[in-house]
PDB file of C-alpha atoms in Angstrom:
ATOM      1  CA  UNK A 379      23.143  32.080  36.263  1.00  0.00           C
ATOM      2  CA  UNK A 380      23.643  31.417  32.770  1.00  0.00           C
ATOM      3  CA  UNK A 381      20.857  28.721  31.557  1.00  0.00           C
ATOM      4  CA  UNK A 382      22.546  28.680  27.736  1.00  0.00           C
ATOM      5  CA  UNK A 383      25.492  27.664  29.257  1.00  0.00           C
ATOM      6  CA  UNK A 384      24.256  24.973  31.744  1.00  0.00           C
ATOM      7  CA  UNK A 385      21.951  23.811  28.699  1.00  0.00           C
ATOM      8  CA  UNK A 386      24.598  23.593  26.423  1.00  0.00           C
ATOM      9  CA  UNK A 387      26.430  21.420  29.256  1.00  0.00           C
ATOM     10  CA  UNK A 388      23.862  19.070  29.626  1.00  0.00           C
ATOM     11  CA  UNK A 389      23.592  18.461  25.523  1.00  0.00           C
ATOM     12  CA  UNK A 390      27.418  17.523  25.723  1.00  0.00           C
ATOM     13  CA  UNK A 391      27.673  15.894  28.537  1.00  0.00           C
ATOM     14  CA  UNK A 392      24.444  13.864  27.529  1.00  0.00           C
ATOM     15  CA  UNK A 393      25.813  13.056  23.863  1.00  0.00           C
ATOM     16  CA  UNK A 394      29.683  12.181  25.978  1.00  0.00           C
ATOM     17  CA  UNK A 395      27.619   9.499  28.316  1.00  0.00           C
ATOM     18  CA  UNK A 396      25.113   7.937  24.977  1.00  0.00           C
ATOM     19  CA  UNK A 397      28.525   7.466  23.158  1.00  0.00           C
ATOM     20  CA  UNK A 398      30.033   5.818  26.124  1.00  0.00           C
ATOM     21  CA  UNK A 399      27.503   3.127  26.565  1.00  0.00           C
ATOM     22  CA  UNK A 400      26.736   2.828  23.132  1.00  0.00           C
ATOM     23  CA  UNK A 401      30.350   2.153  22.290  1.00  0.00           C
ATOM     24  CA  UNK A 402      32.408   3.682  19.162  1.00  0.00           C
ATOM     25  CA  UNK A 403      31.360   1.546  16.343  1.00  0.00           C
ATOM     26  CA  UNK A 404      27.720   2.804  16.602  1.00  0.00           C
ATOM     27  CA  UNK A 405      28.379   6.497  17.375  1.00  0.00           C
ATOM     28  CA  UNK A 406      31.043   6.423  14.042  1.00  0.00           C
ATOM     29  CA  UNK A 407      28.104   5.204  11.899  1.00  0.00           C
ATOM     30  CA  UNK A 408      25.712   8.028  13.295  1.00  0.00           C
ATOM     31  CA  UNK A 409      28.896  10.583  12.910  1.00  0.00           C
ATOM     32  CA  UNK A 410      29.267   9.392   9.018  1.00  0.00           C
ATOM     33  CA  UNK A 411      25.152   9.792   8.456  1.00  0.00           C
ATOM     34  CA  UNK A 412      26.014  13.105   9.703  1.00  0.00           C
ATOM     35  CA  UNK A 413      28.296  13.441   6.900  1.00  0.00           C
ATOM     36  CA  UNK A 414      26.474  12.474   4.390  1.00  0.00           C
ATOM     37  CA  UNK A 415      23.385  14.538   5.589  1.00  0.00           C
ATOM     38  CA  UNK A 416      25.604  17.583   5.599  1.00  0.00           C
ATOM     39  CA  UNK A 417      27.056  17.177   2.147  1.00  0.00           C
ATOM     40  CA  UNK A 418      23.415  16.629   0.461  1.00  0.00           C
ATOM     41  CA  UNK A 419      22.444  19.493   2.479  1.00  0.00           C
ATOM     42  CA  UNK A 420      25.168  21.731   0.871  1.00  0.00           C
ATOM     43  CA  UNK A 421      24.192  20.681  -2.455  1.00  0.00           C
ATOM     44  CA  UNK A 422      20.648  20.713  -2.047  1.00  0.00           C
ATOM     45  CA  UNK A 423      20.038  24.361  -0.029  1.00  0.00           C
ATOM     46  CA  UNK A 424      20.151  26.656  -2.834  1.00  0.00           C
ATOM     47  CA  UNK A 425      18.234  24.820  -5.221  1.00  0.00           C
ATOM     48  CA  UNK A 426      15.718  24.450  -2.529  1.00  0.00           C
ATOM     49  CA  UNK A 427      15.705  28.266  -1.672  1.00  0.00           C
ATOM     50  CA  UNK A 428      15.740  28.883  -5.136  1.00  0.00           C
ATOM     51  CA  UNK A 429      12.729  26.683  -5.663  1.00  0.00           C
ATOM     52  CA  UNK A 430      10.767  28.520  -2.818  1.00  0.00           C
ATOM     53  CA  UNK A 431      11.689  32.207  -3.728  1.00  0.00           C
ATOM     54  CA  UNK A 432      10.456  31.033  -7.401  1.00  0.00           C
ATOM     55  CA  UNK A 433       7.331  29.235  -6.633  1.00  0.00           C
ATOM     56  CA  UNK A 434       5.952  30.472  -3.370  1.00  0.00           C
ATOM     57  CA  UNK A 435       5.265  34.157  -1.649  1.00  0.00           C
ATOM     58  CA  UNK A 436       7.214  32.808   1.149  1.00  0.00           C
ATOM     59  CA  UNK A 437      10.254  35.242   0.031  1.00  0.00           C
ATOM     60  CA  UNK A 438       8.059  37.841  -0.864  1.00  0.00           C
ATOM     61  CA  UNK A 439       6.245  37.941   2.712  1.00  0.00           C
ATOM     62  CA  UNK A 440       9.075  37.646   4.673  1.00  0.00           C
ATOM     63  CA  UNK A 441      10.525  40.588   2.565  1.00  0.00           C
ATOM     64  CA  UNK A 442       7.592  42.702   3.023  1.00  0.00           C
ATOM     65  CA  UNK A 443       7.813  42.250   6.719  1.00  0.00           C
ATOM     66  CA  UNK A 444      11.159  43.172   7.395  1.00  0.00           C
ATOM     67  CA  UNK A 445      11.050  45.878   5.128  1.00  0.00           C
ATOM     68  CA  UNK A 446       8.329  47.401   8.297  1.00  0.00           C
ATOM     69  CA  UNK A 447       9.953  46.283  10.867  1.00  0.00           C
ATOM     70  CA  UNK A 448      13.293  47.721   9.562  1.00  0.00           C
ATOM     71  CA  UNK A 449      11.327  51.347   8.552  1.00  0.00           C
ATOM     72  CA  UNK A 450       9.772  50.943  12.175  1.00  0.00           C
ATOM     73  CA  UNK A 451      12.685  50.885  13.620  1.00  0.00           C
ATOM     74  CA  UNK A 452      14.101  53.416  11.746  1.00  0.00           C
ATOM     75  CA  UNK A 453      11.635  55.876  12.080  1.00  0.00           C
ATOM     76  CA  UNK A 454      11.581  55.422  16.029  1.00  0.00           C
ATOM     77  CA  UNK A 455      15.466  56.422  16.010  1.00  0.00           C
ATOM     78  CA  UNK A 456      14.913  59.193  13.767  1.00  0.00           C
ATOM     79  CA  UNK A 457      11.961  60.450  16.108  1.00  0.00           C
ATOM     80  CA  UNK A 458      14.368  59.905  19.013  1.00  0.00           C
ATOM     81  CA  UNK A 459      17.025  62.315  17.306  1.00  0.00           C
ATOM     82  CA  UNK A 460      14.741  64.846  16.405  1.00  0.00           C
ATOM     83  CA  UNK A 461      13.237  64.990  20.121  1.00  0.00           C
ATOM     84  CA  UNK A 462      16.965  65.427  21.078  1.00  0.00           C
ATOM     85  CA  UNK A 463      17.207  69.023  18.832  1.00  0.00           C
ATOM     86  CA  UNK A 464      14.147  69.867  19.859  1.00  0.00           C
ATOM     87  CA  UNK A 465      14.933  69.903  23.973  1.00  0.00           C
ATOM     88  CA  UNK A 466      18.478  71.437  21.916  1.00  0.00           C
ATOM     89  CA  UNK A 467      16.648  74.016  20.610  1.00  0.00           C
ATOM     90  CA  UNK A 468      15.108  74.722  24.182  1.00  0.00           C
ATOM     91  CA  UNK A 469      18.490  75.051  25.582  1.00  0.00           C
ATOM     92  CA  UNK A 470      19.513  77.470  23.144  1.00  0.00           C
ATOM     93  CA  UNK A 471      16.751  79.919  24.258  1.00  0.00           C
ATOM     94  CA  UNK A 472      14.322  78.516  21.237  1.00  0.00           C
ATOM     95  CA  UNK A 473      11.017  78.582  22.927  1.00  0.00           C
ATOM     96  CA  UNK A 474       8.572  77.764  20.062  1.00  0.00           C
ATOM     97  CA  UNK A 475       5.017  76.397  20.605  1.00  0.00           C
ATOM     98  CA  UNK A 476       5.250  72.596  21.283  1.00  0.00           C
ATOM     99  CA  UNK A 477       2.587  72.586  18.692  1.00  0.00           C
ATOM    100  CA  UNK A 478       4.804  74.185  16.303  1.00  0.00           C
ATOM    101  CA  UNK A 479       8.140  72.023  17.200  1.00  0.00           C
ATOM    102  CA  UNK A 480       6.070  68.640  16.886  1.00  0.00           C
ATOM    103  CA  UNK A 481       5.390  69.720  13.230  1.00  0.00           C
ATOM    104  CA  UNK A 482       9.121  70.259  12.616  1.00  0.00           C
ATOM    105  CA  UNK A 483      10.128  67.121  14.015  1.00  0.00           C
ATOM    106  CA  UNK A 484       7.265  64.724  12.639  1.00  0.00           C
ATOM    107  CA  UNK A 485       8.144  67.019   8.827  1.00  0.00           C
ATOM    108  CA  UNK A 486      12.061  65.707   9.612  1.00  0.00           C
ATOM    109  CA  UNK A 487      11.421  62.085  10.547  1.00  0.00           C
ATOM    110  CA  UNK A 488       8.415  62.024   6.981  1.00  0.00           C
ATOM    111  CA  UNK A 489      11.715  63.592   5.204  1.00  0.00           C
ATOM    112  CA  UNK A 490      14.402  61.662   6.150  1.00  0.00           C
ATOM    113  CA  UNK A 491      12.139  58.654   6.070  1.00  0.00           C
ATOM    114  CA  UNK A 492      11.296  59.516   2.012  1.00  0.00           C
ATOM    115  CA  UNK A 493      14.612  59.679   1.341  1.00  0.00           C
ATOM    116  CA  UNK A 494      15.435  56.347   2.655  1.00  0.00           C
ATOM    117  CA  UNK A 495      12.835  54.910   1.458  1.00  0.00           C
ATOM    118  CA  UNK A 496      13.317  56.446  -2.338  1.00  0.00           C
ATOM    119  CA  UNK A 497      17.124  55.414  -2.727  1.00  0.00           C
ATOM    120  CA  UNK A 498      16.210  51.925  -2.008  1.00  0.00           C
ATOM    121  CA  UNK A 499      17.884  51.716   1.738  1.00  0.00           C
ATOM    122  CA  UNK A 500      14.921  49.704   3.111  1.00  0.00           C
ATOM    123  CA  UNK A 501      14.367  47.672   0.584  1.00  0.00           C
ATOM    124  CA  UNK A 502      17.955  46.705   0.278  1.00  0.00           C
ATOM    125  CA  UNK A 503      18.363  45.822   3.769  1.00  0.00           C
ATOM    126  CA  UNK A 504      14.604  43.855   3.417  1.00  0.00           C
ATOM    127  CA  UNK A 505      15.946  42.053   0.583  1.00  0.00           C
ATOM    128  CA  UNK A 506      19.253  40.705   2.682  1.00  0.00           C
ATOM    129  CA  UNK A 507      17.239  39.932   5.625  1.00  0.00           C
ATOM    130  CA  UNK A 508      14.859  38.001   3.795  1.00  0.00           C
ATOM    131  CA  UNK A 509      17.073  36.471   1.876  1.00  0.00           C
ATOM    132  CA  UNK A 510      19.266  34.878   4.898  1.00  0.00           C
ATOM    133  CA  UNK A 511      16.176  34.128   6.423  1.00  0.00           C
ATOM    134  CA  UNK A 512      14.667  32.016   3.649  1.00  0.00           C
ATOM    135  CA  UNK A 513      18.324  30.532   3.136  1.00  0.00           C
ATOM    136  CA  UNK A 514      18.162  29.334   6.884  1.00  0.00           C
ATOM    137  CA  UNK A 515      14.756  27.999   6.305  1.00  0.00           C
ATOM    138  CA  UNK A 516      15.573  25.686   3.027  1.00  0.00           C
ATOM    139  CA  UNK A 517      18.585  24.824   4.612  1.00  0.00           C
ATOM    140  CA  UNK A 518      16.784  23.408   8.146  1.00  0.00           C
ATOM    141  CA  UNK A 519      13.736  21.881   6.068  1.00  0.00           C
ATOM    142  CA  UNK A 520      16.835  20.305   3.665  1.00  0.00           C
ATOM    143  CA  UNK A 521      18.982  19.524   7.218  1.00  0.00           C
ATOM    144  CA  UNK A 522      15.493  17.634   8.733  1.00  0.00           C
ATOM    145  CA  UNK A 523      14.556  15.937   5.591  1.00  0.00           C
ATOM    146  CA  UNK A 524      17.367  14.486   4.762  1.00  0.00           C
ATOM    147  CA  UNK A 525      18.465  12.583   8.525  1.00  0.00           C
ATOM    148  CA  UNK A 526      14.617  11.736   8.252  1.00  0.00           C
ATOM    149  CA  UNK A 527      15.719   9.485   5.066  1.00  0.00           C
ATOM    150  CA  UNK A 528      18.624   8.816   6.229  1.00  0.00           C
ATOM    151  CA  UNK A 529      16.846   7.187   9.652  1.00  0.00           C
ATOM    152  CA  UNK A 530      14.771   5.149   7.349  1.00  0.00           C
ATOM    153  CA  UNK A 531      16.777   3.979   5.116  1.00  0.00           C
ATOM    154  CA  UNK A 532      19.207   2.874   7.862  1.00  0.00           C
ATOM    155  CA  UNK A 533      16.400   1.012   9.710  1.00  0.00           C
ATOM    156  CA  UNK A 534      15.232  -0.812   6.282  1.00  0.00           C
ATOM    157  CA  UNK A 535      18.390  -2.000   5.675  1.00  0.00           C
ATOM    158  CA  UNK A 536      19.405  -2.728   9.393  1.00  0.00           C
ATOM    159  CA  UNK A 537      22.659  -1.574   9.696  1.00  0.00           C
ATOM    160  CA  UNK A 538      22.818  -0.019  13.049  1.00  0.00           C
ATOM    161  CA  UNK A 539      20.477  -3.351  14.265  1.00  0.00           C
ATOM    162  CA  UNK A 540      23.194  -5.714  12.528  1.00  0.00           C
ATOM    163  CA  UNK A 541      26.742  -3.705  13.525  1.00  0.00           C
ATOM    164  CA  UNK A 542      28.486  -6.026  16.128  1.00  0.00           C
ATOM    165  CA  UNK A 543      29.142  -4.894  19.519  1.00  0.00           C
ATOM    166  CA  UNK A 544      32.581  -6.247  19.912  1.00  0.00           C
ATOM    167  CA  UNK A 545      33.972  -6.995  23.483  1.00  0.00           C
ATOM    168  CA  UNK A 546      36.836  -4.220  24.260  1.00  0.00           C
ATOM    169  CA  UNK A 547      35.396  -1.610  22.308  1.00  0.00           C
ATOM    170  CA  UNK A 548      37.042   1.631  23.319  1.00  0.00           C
ATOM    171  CA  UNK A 549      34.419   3.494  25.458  1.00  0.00           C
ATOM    172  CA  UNK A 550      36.686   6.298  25.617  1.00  0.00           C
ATOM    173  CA  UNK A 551      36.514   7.087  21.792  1.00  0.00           C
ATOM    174  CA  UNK A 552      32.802   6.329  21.464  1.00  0.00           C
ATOM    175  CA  UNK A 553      32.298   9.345  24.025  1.00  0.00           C
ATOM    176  CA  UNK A 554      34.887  11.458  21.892  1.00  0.00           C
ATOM    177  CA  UNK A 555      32.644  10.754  18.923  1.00  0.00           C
ATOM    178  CA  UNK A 556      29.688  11.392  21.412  1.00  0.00           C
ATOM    179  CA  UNK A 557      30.793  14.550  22.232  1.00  0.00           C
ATOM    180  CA  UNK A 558      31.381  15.384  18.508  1.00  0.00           C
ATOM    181  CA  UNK A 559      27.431  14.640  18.009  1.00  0.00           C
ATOM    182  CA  UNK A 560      26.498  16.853  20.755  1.00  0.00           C
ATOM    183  CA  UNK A 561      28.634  19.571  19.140  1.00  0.00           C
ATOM    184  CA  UNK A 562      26.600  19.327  16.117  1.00  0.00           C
ATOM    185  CA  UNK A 563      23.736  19.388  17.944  1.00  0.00           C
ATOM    186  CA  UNK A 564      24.603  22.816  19.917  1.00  0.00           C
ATOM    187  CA  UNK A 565      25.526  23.845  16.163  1.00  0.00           C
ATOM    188  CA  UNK A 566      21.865  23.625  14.679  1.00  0.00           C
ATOM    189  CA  UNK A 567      20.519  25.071  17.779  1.00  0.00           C
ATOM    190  CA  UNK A 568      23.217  28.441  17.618  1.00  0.00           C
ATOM    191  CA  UNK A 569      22.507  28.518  13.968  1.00  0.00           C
ATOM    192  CA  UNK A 570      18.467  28.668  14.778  1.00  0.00           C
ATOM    193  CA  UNK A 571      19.323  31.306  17.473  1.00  0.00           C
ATOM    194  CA  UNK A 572      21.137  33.090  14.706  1.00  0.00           C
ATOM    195  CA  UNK A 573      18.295  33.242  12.328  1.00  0.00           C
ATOM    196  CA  UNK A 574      16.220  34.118  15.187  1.00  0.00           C
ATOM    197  CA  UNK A 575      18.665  36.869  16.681  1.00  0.00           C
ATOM    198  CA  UNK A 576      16.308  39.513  14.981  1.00  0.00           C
ATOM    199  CA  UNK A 577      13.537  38.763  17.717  1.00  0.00           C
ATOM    200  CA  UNK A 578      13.400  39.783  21.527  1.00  0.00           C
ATOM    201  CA  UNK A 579      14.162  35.673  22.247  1.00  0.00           C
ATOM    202  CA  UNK A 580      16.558  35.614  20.280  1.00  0.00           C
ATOM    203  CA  UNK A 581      18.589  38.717  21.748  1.00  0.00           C
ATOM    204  CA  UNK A 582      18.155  37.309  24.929  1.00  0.00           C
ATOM    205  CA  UNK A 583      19.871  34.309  24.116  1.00  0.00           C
ATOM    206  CA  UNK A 584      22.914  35.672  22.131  1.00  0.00           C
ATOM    207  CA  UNK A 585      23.035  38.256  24.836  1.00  0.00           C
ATOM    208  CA  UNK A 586      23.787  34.782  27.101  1.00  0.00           C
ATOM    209  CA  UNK A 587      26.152  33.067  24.624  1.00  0.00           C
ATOM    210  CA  UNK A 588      28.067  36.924  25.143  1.00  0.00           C
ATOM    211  CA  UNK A 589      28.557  36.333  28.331  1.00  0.00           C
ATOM    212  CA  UNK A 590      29.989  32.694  28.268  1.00  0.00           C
ATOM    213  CA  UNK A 591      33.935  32.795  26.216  1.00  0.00           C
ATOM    214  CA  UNK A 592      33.290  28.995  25.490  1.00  0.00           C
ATOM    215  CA  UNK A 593      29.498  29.585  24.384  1.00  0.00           C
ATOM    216  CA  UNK A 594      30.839  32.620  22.369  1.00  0.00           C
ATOM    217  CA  UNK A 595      33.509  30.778  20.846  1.00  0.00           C
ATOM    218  CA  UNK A 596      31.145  28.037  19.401  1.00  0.00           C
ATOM    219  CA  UNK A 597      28.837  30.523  18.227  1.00  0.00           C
ATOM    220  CA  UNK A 598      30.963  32.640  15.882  1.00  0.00           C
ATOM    221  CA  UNK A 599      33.087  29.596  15.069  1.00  0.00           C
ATOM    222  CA  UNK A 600      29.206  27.718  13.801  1.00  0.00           C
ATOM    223  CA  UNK A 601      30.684  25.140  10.774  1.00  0.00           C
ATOM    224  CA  UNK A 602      26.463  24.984  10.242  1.00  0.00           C
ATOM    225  CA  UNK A 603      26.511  28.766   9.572  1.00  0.00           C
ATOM    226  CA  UNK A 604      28.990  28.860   7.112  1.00  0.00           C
ATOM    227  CA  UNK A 605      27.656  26.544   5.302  1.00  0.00           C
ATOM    228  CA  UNK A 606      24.456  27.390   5.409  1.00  0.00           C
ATOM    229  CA  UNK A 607      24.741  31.169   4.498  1.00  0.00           C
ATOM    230  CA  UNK A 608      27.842  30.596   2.031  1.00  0.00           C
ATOM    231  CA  UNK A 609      25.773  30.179  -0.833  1.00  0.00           C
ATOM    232  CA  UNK A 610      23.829  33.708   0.201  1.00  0.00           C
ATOM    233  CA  UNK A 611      27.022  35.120  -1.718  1.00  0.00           C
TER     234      UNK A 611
END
């Protein structure tokens, strides 16, 4: 049973019912706040991440941490090749002291693990990885802040309070624009995933969204991603 999938469901068919009751008029003006949330957000993630790499060890810790957990994982694969040549060598008629064989494969893995370290390998692929990372994070804070204003300012000036039900509303096309707000939602939640996708959760969820064509289809097709990690270039 595929829980993303059924979860996923529920968010659409949740947003599809909300826009149905609450009628079009309503769902356009929380469809437009969208809008207008996204295109502040654009403009203001970079400056944002820009502001955090500059003034706070944010970047720098996040950095230092996938720069281990990248050599960790390097250095287990490396380990895991050399125990392959060593049961090889056994194959071949080798038959050297264990002893003798662990110091050839631990002097291989401390070699090959100098070298990547030296030309910079792990530190580039640190610096990436932190880099998206603390992109995603500006751009949620940003993405939060932002509809948190938008809320308020909205309430203060009672527009949503003051917008006229009128009698024959289309109820079909408010649950269109419902299920265009529960899209976006699914969007922010993929593009958390997607930061997260790093992590044992959040392998086990894109391993999910693999095995659903729509859920896939959503996922690499994430608006929210795009414009979240264009500005990475």
């Amino acid at each position: 049973m595929n829980w993303v999938l059924m979860l996923v469901l529920l968010v659409l068919a949740c947003c599809a019912i909300y826009g149905y009751t609450k009628g079009f008029l309503r769902i356009v003006f929380s469809l437009v706040a969208w809008v207008i949330v996204l295109v502040f957000v654009s403009w203001a993630t970079p400056h944002v991440s820009q502001w955090i790499q500059e003034n706070t060890t944010i970047y720098e810790k996040i950095e230092a941490a996938c720069e281990e957990s990248v050599r960790r994982a390097a250095q287990g694969k490396m380990e895991e090749g050399a125990g392959e040549q060593y049961r090889a060598a056994g194959e071949l008629g080798l038959d050297l002291p264990e002893s003798v064989m662990a110091q050839i494969v631990s002097g291989a893995s401390g070699a090959a693990d100098t070298v990547l370290a030296e030309t910079g390998v792990y530190a580039g692929i640190a610096q990436s990885l932190a880099g998206f990372i603390v992109q995603g994070i500006a751009f949620v804070t940003v993405l939060i802040l932002s509809w948190i204003l938008v809320h308020v300012i909205s309430t203060l000036l009672g527009i949503v309070s003051h917008i006229p039900i009128l009698k024959g509303v289309n109820r079909f096309t408010g649950m269109l624009a419902g299920l265009m707000e529960g899209l976006l939602i699914v969007w922010i939640a993929f593009y958390i995933v997607a930061l997260c996708s790093a992590g044992e959760t959040g392998r086990v969820i894109v391993s999910y969204i693999n095995q659903s064509a729509f859920l896939k289809e959503l996922y690499e097709n994430n608006i929210l991603l795009f414009l979240g990690t264009g500005f990475v270039r």
